[in-house]
């Protein structure tokens, strides 16, 4: 159920995505075609094996064999698939080792109906620039029998190249949430390292990290270009996650403030700033629509550039109103949903901003999803 467009040629997929965004800007945003300056979509040169993260559910087939794969669309029936072409080649090797390990140790996969069995999911992540690999078993229990044997099999001579971090996560809840809150480290430092541009990130099993690092670098490179920084600017990065955009921009700005609702993401952002020696980025935990007005009204903070990268539902209207009050020179809107993008751009356009350059970036080949980025400039009127 994941790759809605896989039957289409990649060229047609790209056209489909550009058209969808354009249609939304016209239909929902009520922009005239000549007001919209979208450059050609940034597609991938190689639209396969781009995902650095996979989470495979484990179960049994009709004959009782242990299988790993994906849930069939809208169900929890597992379709066996070890080598998804969007994922890395190591996935298959790792799943084979985990299955052999389970057989040797007589470990059962989890069964949702009876809430019995141990192995629920296997999370695999790879740093594309470092080739470091992480494996984390999500288990319905607080002990993993034979854990030393698992480490030996994954790291030994017949193991997996680049194996850097092995752990398990305890999830004994009856839930659709994949990862449990507790992580038990079995091997390595508890994280893998990767780079976007020249910024280094430490990624632990629970950290958020963009799944397509190649296109992320191009998208955030475009954000940097649109921000037009000279070194003197005060920049706000709203919905900053682990600070990927903030740290990218901090290298060219006077000061960057990031705002994000998830406290753990802000912990990651602060640590990532530190390991990169970036001292001009400051992070706030909270809702963009609360932190920004508070900082503006109470502390009179300024903004030359505001970058937003909200979730699918787009920006809260209080957030947009505060942006309009702060009147930065430029707003850079990064969006994963072009319908709410169009709605919010209309609001900002009516509030005194003019749409500048824009572009789609294909972060998720094979799926209907696309990222878009649009520059808005303060109108002179
Ligand atoms: N640029 C980020 C990803 C942004 S995804 C990165 O590369 O890491 C959108 C983020 O907005 C998520 O991290 C989500 O937790 C956060 N979020 C959702 N609602 C929010 C709100 N009201 N205020 C601030 N952050 C919010």
CSV table of C-alpha atoms and ligand atoms in Angstrom, one decimal:
chain,number,residue,atom,x,y,z
A,1,UNK,CA,0.0,0.0,0.0
A,2,UNK,CA,3.0,2.3,0.2
A,3,UNK,CA,4.0,3.1,-3.3
A,4,UNK,CA,0.9,4.5,-5.0
A,5,UNK,CA,2.7,5.6,-8.2
A,6,UNK,CA,5.0,2.7,-8.7
A,7,UNK,CA,3.3,1.7,-12.0
A,8,UNK,CA,4.1,5.1,-13.5
A,9,UNK,CA,7.4,5.9,-15.2
A,10,UNK,CA,9.5,8.3,-13.0
A,11,UNK,CA,9.2,11.1,-15.5
A,12,UNK,CA,5.4,10.9,-15.3
A,13,UNK,CA,5.5,10.7,-11.5
A,14,UNK,CA,7.4,14.0,-11.5
A,15,UNK,CA,4.9,15.7,-13.9
A,16,UNK,CA,2.1,14.4,-11.8
A,17,UNK,CA,3.6,15.9,-8.6
A,18,UNK,CA,4.3,19.3,-10.3
A,19,UNK,CA,0.8,19.4,-11.6
A,20,UNK,CA,-0.8,18.6,-8.3
A,21,UNK,CA,1.1,21.4,-6.6
A,22,UNK,CA,0.3,23.9,-9.4
A,23,UNK,CA,-3.4,23.0,-9.3
A,24,UNK,CA,-3.6,23.5,-5.6
A,25,UNK,CA,-1.9,26.9,-5.8
A,26,UNK,CA,-4.4,28.0,-8.4
A,27,UNK,CA,-7.5,26.3,-7.1
A,28,UNK,CA,-7.1,26.6,-3.3
A,29,UNK,CA,-4.6,29.5,-3.2
A,30,UNK,CA,-6.5,31.5,-5.9
A,31,UNK,CA,-3.2,32.6,-7.4
A,32,UNK,CA,-3.1,33.5,-11.1
A,33,UNK,CA,-0.8,31.4,-13.2
A,34,UNK,CA,1.5,34.3,-13.9
A,35,UNK,CA,2.0,35.0,-10.2
A,36,UNK,CA,3.4,31.6,-9.7
A,37,UNK,CA,7.1,31.1,-10.4
A,38,UNK,CA,7.7,27.4,-9.9
A,39,UNK,CA,11.0,26.1,-11.3
A,40,UNK,CA,11.2,22.6,-12.6
A,41,UNK,CA,10.8,19.9,-9.8
A,42,UNK,CA,14.0,18.5,-8.4
A,43,UNK,CA,13.8,14.8,-9.1
A,44,UNK,CA,16.2,12.1,-8.2
A,45,UNK,CA,18.8,10.9,-10.6
A,46,UNK,CA,18.4,7.4,-9.2
A,47,UNK,CA,14.9,7.1,-7.7
A,48,UNK,CA,15.5,3.7,-6.0
A,49,UNK,CA,17.1,2.7,-2.7
A,50,UNK,CA,16.8,6.2,-1.4
A,51,UNK,CA,15.3,5.4,2.1
A,52,UNK,CA,17.8,5.3,5.0
A,53,UNK,CA,15.2,3.9,7.4
A,54,UNK,CA,12.9,0.8,7.3
A,55,UNK,CA,10.7,-0.8,9.9
A,56,UNK,CA,9.7,-4.3,9.1
A,57,UNK,CA,6.9,-6.1,11.0
A,58,UNK,CA,7.5,-9.7,11.8
A,59,UNK,CA,4.9,-12.5,11.7
A,60,UNK,CA,4.1,-15.9,10.4
A,61,UNK,CA,2.9,-17.2,7.0
A,62,UNK,CA,0.1,-19.8,6.6
A,63,UNK,CA,2.6,-22.6,7.0
A,64,UNK,CA,3.9,-21.2,10.3
A,65,UNK,CA,7.2,-19.9,8.9
A,66,UNK,CA,8.6,-16.6,10.3
A,67,UNK,CA,8.3,-13.8,7.8
A,68,UNK,CA,9.1,-10.1,7.6
A,69,UNK,CA,7.6,-7.6,5.2
A,70,UNK,CA,5.1,-4.8,5.0
A,71,UNK,CA,1.5,-4.4,6.1
A,72,UNK,CA,-1.0,-4.7,3.2
A,73,UNK,CA,-2.7,-1.4,2.6
A,74,UNK,CA,-5.1,-0.5,5.5
A,75,UNK,CA,-4.6,-3.8,7.3
A,76,UNK,CA,-2.1,-5.5,9.6
A,77,UNK,CA,-1.8,-8.5,7.3
A,78,UNK,CA,1.9,-8.9,6.6
A,79,UNK,CA,3.0,-9.3,2.9
A,80,UNK,CA,6.4,-10.9,2.9
A,81,UNK,CA,8.9,-8.6,1.3
A,82,UNK,CA,12.5,-8.5,2.3
A,83,UNK,CA,14.0,-6.4,-0.5
A,84,UNK,CA,11.9,-3.3,-1.0
A,85,UNK,CA,13.6,-1.4,-3.8
A,86,UNK,CA,13.2,1.9,-1.9
A,87,UNK,CA,15.3,0.6,0.9
A,88,UNK,CA,19.0,-0.3,1.2
A,89,UNK,CA,20.4,-3.6,0.1
A,90,UNK,CA,21.6,-4.4,3.7
A,91,UNK,CA,17.9,-4.8,4.8
A,92,UNK,CA,17.6,-8.2,3.3
A,93,UNK,CA,20.9,-9.4,4.9
A,94,UNK,CA,19.8,-8.1,8.3
A,95,UNK,CA,16.3,-9.7,8.1
A,96,UNK,CA,17.9,-13.0,7.1
A,97,UNK,CA,20.2,-12.9,10.1
A,98,UNK,CA,17.4,-11.9,12.5
A,99,UNK,CA,15.3,-14.8,11.2
A,100,UNK,CA,18.1,-17.3,11.6
A,101,UNK,CA,18.7,-16.0,15.1
A,102,UNK,CA,15.1,-16.4,16.0
A,103,UNK,CA,15.1,-20.0,14.7
A,104,UNK,CA,18.2,-20.9,16.6
A,105,UNK,CA,16.9,-19.4,19.9
A,106,UNK,CA,13.3,-20.6,19.3
A,107,UNK,CA,12.0,-17.0,19.5
A,108,UNK,CA,8.5,-16.5,18.2
A,109,UNK,CA,7.4,-13.4,16.3
A,110,UNK,CA,4.7,-11.2,17.9
A,111,UNK,CA,1.0,-12.1,17.2
A,112,UNK,CA,-1.3,-9.1,17.5
A,113,UNK,CA,-4.4,-11.1,18.1
A,114,UNK,CA,-3.2,-13.1,21.1
A,115,UNK,CA,-0.6,-10.4,22.2
A,116,UNK,CA,1.9,-13.3,22.4
A,117,UNK,CA,5.3,-13.8,20.8
A,118,UNK,CA,8.4,-11.6,21.1
A,119,UNK,CA,9.7,-9.9,18.0
A,120,UNK,CA,7.3,-7.2,16.7
A,121,UNK,CA,9.4,-5.1,14.3
A,122,UNK,CA,13.0,-4.6,13.2
A,123,UNK,CA,14.1,-1.1,12.7
A,124,UNK,CA,17.1,-0.6,10.3
A,125,UNK,CA,18.8,2.7,9.6
A,126,UNK,CA,21.9,3.6,7.6
A,127,UNK,CA,24.0,6.7,7.4
A,128,UNK,CA,24.4,7.3,3.7
A,129,UNK,CA,27.6,9.4,4.0
A,130,UNK,CA,29.2,7.2,6.7
A,131,UNK,CA,27.8,3.7,5.8
A,132,UNK,CA,27.1,3.2,9.5
A,133,UNK,CA,24.2,0.8,10.2
A,134,UNK,CA,21.8,0.6,13.1
A,135,UNK,CA,19.6,-2.4,14.0
A,136,UNK,CA,16.9,-2.2,16.7
A,137,UNK,CA,14.6,-5.1,17.5
A,138,UNK,CA,11.2,-4.0,18.9
A,139,UNK,CA,10.1,-6.7,21.4
A,140,UNK,CA,7.0,-7.6,23.4
A,141,UNK,CA,9.1,-8.3,26.6
A,142,UNK,CA,11.9,-6.8,28.6
A,143,UNK,CA,14.5,-9.5,27.8
A,144,UNK,CA,16.0,-10.7,24.6
A,145,UNK,CA,17.2,-14.3,25.0
A,146,UNK,CA,20.5,-14.9,23.3
A,147,UNK,CA,21.2,-11.3,22.8
A,148,UNK,CA,25.0,-11.9,22.7
A,149,UNK,CA,24.4,-14.4,19.9
A,150,UNK,CA,22.5,-11.7,17.9
A,151,UNK,CA,25.4,-9.3,18.3
A,152,UNK,CA,27.8,-12.0,17.2
A,153,UNK,CA,25.8,-12.9,14.1
A,154,UNK,CA,25.3,-9.2,13.0
A,155,UNK,CA,28.9,-8.2,13.6
A,156,UNK,CA,30.9,-11.4,12.9
A,157,UNK,CA,32.6,-12.5,9.7
A,158,UNK,CA,29.3,-13.4,8.1
A,159,UNK,CA,27.7,-10.3,9.5
A,160,UNK,CA,26.8,-7.0,8.0
A,161,UNK,CA,29.4,-4.4,6.9
A,162,UNK,CA,29.1,-1.1,8.7
A,163,UNK,CA,27.2,-2.5,11.7
A,164,UNK,CA,27.6,0.2,14.3
A,165,UNK,CA,24.7,0.1,16.7
A,166,UNK,CA,22.5,-2.8,18.0
A,167,UNK,CA,19.8,-2.4,20.5
A,168,UNK,CA,16.3,-3.5,21.4
A,169,UNK,CA,13.2,-1.5,22.3
A,170,UNK,CA,10.7,-2.7,24.8
A,171,UNK,CA,7.1,-2.3,23.6
A,172,UNK,CA,4.6,-4.4,25.5
A,173,UNK,CA,1.5,-2.3,24.7
A,174,UNK,CA,-1.4,-3.2,22.5
A,175,UNK,CA,-0.8,-0.4,20.1
A,176,UNK,CA,-0.1,0.6,16.5
A,177,UNK,CA,2.9,2.7,17.6
A,178,UNK,CA,5.9,0.8,16.5
A,179,UNK,CA,8.7,1.8,18.8
A,180,UNK,CA,8.6,1.4,22.6
A,181,UNK,CA,9.9,4.2,24.9
A,182,UNK,CA,12.7,2.2,26.5
A,183,UNK,CA,15.9,1.3,24.5
A,184,UNK,CA,18.4,-1.2,25.7
A,185,UNK,CA,21.8,-0.9,24.1
A,186,UNK,CA,23.5,-4.2,23.1
A,187,UNK,CA,26.4,-3.0,21.0
A,188,UNK,CA,28.0,0.3,20.0
A,189,UNK,CA,27.5,3.9,21.1
A,190,UNK,CA,23.7,3.9,21.0
A,191,UNK,CA,23.6,5.9,17.8
A,192,UNK,CA,24.9,6.2,14.2
A,193,UNK,CA,26.3,9.3,12.7
A,194,UNK,CA,25.4,10.9,9.4
A,195,UNK,CA,25.8,14.2,7.6
A,196,UNK,CA,23.5,16.5,5.7
A,197,UNK,CA,25.8,18.9,3.9
A,198,UNK,CA,28.6,19.5,6.3
A,199,UNK,CA,26.4,19.2,9.4
A,200,UNK,CA,26.9,16.1,11.5
A,201,UNK,CA,24.0,14.3,13.2
A,202,UNK,CA,23.9,11.6,15.8
A,203,UNK,CA,20.8,9.5,15.2
A,204,UNK,CA,19.5,7.2,17.9
A,205,UNK,CA,16.7,4.6,17.5
A,206,UNK,CA,14.0,7.1,18.6
A,207,UNK,CA,15.4,10.2,16.8
A,208,UNK,CA,13.6,11.8,14.0
A,209,UNK,CA,15.8,12.0,10.8
A,210,UNK,CA,14.8,12.7,7.3
A,211,UNK,CA,14.4,9.4,5.4
A,212,UNK,CA,15.8,10.7,2.0
A,213,UNK,CA,19.1,12.4,2.9
A,214,UNK,CA,20.1,13.1,-0.7
A,215,UNK,CA,17.0,15.1,-1.5
A,216,UNK,CA,16.9,16.6,2.0
A,217,UNK,CA,20.3,18.2,1.3
A,218,UNK,CA,18.9,19.6,-2.0
A,219,UNK,CA,15.7,20.9,-0.4
A,220,UNK,CA,17.4,22.5,2.6
A,221,UNK,CA,20.1,23.9,0.2
A,222,UNK,CA,17.2,25.6,-1.6
A,223,UNK,CA,15.9,26.9,1.7
A,224,UNK,CA,19.3,28.4,2.4
A,225,UNK,CA,19.4,30.0,-1.1
A,226,UNK,CA,15.9,31.5,-0.7
A,227,UNK,CA,16.8,32.8,2.8
A,228,UNK,CA,19.4,35.0,1.1
A,229,UNK,CA,21.6,35.2,4.1
A,230,UNK,CA,24.6,37.6,4.3
A,231,UNK,CA,25.7,36.9,7.9
A,232,UNK,CA,23.7,39.7,9.7
A,233,UNK,CA,20.3,38.2,9.8
A,234,UNK,CA,18.1,37.0,12.6
A,235,UNK,CA,16.3,33.9,11.4
A,236,UNK,CA,13.4,31.9,12.9
A,237,UNK,CA,13.0,28.2,11.9
A,238,UNK,CA,9.5,27.2,13.0
A,239,UNK,CA,8.6,23.5,13.3
A,240,UNK,CA,12.3,22.8,13.4
A,241,UNK,CA,12.3,19.1,14.3
A,242,UNK,CA,15.9,18.2,15.2
A,243,UNK,CA,17.1,21.5,13.8
A,244,UNK,CA,18.2,20.3,10.4
A,245,UNK,CA,17.3,23.6,8.7
A,246,UNK,CA,18.3,25.7,11.7
A,247,UNK,CA,21.9,24.3,11.8
A,248,UNK,CA,22.1,24.6,8.0
A,249,UNK,CA,21.2,28.3,8.2
A,250,UNK,CA,23.2,29.1,11.3
A,251,UNK,CA,26.4,28.8,9.3
A,252,UNK,CA,25.3,31.9,7.3
A,253,UNK,CA,23.2,33.8,9.7
A,254,UNK,CA,23.8,36.0,12.8
A,255,UNK,CA,21.4,34.1,14.9
A,256,UNK,CA,18.9,31.3,14.4
A,257,UNK,CA,16.0,30.5,16.7
A,258,UNK,CA,14.3,27.1,16.3
A,259,UNK,CA,10.8,26.2,17.6
A,260,UNK,CA,9.5,22.6,17.9
A,261,UNK,CA,6.8,20.9,19.9
A,262,UNK,CA,8.6,17.6,20.7
A,263,UNK,CA,11.0,18.0,23.6
A,264,UNK,CA,13.2,15.0,22.5
A,265,UNK,CA,13.7,16.6,19.1
A,266,UNK,CA,14.9,19.8,20.7
A,267,UNK,CA,17.3,17.8,22.9
A,268,UNK,CA,18.7,16.3,19.6
A,269,UNK,CA,18.8,19.7,18.0
A,270,UNK,CA,20.8,21.2,20.9
A,271,UNK,CA,23.2,18.2,21.0
A,272,UNK,CA,23.6,18.4,17.2
A,273,UNK,CA,24.4,22.2,17.5
A,274,UNK,CA,27.0,21.3,20.1
A,275,UNK,CA,28.8,18.5,18.3
A,276,UNK,CA,29.1,20.8,15.3
A,277,UNK,CA,30.4,23.7,17.3
A,278,UNK,CA,27.4,25.9,16.3
A,279,UNK,CA,26.8,28.5,19.0
A,280,UNK,CA,24.4,30.9,17.3
A,281,UNK,CA,21.4,28.6,17.3
A,282,UNK,CA,18.9,28.7,20.2
A,283,UNK,CA,16.0,26.3,20.5
A,284,UNK,CA,12.6,26.6,22.2
A,285,UNK,CA,10.2,23.7,23.1
A,286,UNK,CA,6.6,24.6,22.4
A,287,UNK,CA,4.0,25.4,19.8
A,288,UNK,CA,5.1,27.8,17.1
A,289,UNK,CA,1.8,29.6,17.5
A,290,UNK,CA,2.6,30.2,21.2
A,291,UNK,CA,6.4,30.6,21.4
A,292,UNK,CA,6.6,33.1,18.5
A,293,UNK,CA,3.9,35.6,19.7
A,294,UNK,CA,5.3,35.3,23.3
A,295,UNK,CA,8.8,36.1,22.2
A,296,UNK,CA,7.7,38.9,19.9
A,297,UNK,CA,5.3,40.6,22.3
A,298,UNK,CA,7.2,40.1,25.6
A,299,UNK,CA,10.8,40.0,24.5
A,300,UNK,CA,10.5,42.1,21.3
A,301,UNK,CA,12.5,39.6,19.2
A,302,UNK,CA,12.9,40.5,15.6
A,303,UNK,CA,13.1,38.4,12.4
A,304,UNK,CA,14.7,39.2,9.1
A,305,UNK,CA,13.8,35.8,7.7
A,306,UNK,CA,11.3,33.2,8.9
A,307,UNK,CA,11.4,29.6,7.7
A,308,UNK,CA,8.5,27.3,8.3
A,309,UNK,CA,8.3,23.6,7.7
A,310,UNK,CA,5.0,22.6,9.3
A,311,UNK,CA,3.3,19.1,9.4
A,312,UNK,CA,0.6,18.3,6.8
A,313,UNK,CA,-2.1,20.5,8.5
A,314,UNK,CA,0.0,23.6,7.8
A,315,UNK,CA,0.5,26.6,10.0
A,316,UNK,CA,-1.8,27.8,12.8
A,317,UNK,CA,-3.5,31.1,11.9
A,318,UNK,CA,-2.0,32.7,15.1
A,319,UNK,CA,1.4,31.7,13.8
A,320,UNK,CA,0.7,33.3,10.4
A,321,UNK,CA,-0.7,36.5,12.1
A,322,UNK,CA,2.5,36.8,14.2
A,323,UNK,CA,4.6,36.4,11.1
A,324,UNK,CA,2.6,39.2,9.5
A,325,UNK,CA,3.1,41.4,12.6
A,326,UNK,CA,6.8,40.8,12.7
A,327,UNK,CA,7.1,41.6,9.0
A,328,UNK,CA,10.4,39.8,8.1
A,329,UNK,CA,12.0,40.6,4.7
A,330,UNK,CA,11.5,37.0,3.6
A,331,UNK,CA,9.4,34.0,4.5
A,332,UNK,CA,10.6,30.6,3.2
A,333,UNK,CA,7.7,28.1,3.3
A,334,UNK,CA,8.7,24.4,3.2
A,335,UNK,CA,5.7,22.1,2.8
A,336,UNK,CA,4.8,18.5,2.6
A,337,UNK,CA,1.2,19.2,1.7
A,338,UNK,CA,0.5,21.5,-1.1
A,339,UNK,CA,-3.2,22.0,-0.2
A,340,UNK,CA,-2.4,23.6,3.2
A,341,UNK,CA,0.6,25.3,1.5
A,342,UNK,CA,-1.7,27.0,-0.9
A,343,UNK,CA,-4.1,28.1,1.9
A,344,UNK,CA,-1.3,29.6,4.0
A,345,UNK,CA,0.3,31.3,1.0
A,346,UNK,CA,-3.0,33.0,0.2
A,347,UNK,CA,-3.2,34.2,3.9
A,348,UNK,CA,0.4,35.6,3.7
A,349,UNK,CA,-0.2,37.2,0.3
A,350,UNK,CA,-3.4,38.9,1.6
A,351,UNK,CA,-1.3,40.1,4.5
A,352,UNK,CA,1.3,41.9,2.4
A,353,UNK,CA,3.7,39.3,0.9
A,354,UNK,CA,4.4,38.6,-2.7
A,355,UNK,CA,5.1,35.1,-4.0
A,356,UNK,CA,8.7,34.7,-5.3
A,357,UNK,CA,10.5,31.6,-6.6
A,358,UNK,CA,9.3,28.2,-5.7
A,359,UNK,CA,10.1,24.6,-6.4
A,360,UNK,CA,9.0,21.0,-5.7
A,361,UNK,CA,11.5,18.5,-4.4
A,362,UNK,CA,10.8,14.8,-4.8
A,363,UNK,CA,11.7,13.3,-1.5
A,364,UNK,CA,9.5,10.2,-1.9
A,365,UNK,CA,9.7,8.7,-5.4
A,366,UNK,CA,7.1,6.0,-6.0
A,367,UNK,CA,4.6,7.7,-3.6
A,368,UNK,CA,2.1,10.5,-4.2
A,369,UNK,CA,4.0,12.7,-1.8
A,370,UNK,CA,6.2,15.7,-2.6
A,371,UNK,CA,7.8,18.5,-0.8
A,372,UNK,CA,7.5,22.1,-2.0
A,373,UNK,CA,9.4,25.2,-1.1
A,374,UNK,CA,8.2,28.8,-1.8
A,375,UNK,CA,9.8,32.1,-1.1
A,376,UNK,CA,7.7,35.1,-0.1
A,377,UNK,CA,8.9,38.6,0.0
A,378,UNK,CA,7.6,41.6,1.9
A,379,UNK,CA,5.7,43.7,-0.5
A,380,UNK,CA,6.9,47.3,-0.8
A,381,UNK,CA,3.4,48.7,-0.7
B,1,LIG,N1,12.6,20.6,9.4
B,1,LIG,C1,12.5,19.5,10.3
B,1,LIG,C2,11.2,18.7,10.1
B,1,LIG,C3,9.9,19.3,10.2
B,1,LIG,S1,8.6,18.2,10.2
B,1,LIG,C4,13.7,18.6,10.2
B,1,LIG,O1,14.3,18.5,9.2
B,1,LIG,O2,14.0,17.9,11.2
B,1,LIG,C5,7.4,19.2,11.2
B,1,LIG,C6,7.7,19.3,12.7
B,1,LIG,O3,6.8,20.1,13.3
B,1,LIG,C7,7.7,18.0,13.4
B,1,LIG,O4,8.9,17.8,14.1
B,1,LIG,C8,6.6,18.2,14.5
B,1,LIG,O5,6.8,17.6,15.7
B,1,LIG,C9,6.6,19.7,14.6
B,1,LIG,N2,5.3,20.3,15.1
B,1,LIG,C10,4.0,19.9,14.8
B,1,LIG,N3,3.2,20.9,15.3
B,1,LIG,C11,3.9,21.9,15.8
B,1,LIG,C12,3.6,23.1,16.4
B,1,LIG,N4,2.3,23.5,16.6
B,1,LIG,N5,4.6,23.9,16.8
B,1,LIG,C13,5.9,23.6,16.6
B,1,LIG,N6,6.2,22.4,16.1
B,1,LIG,C14,5.3,21.6,15.7
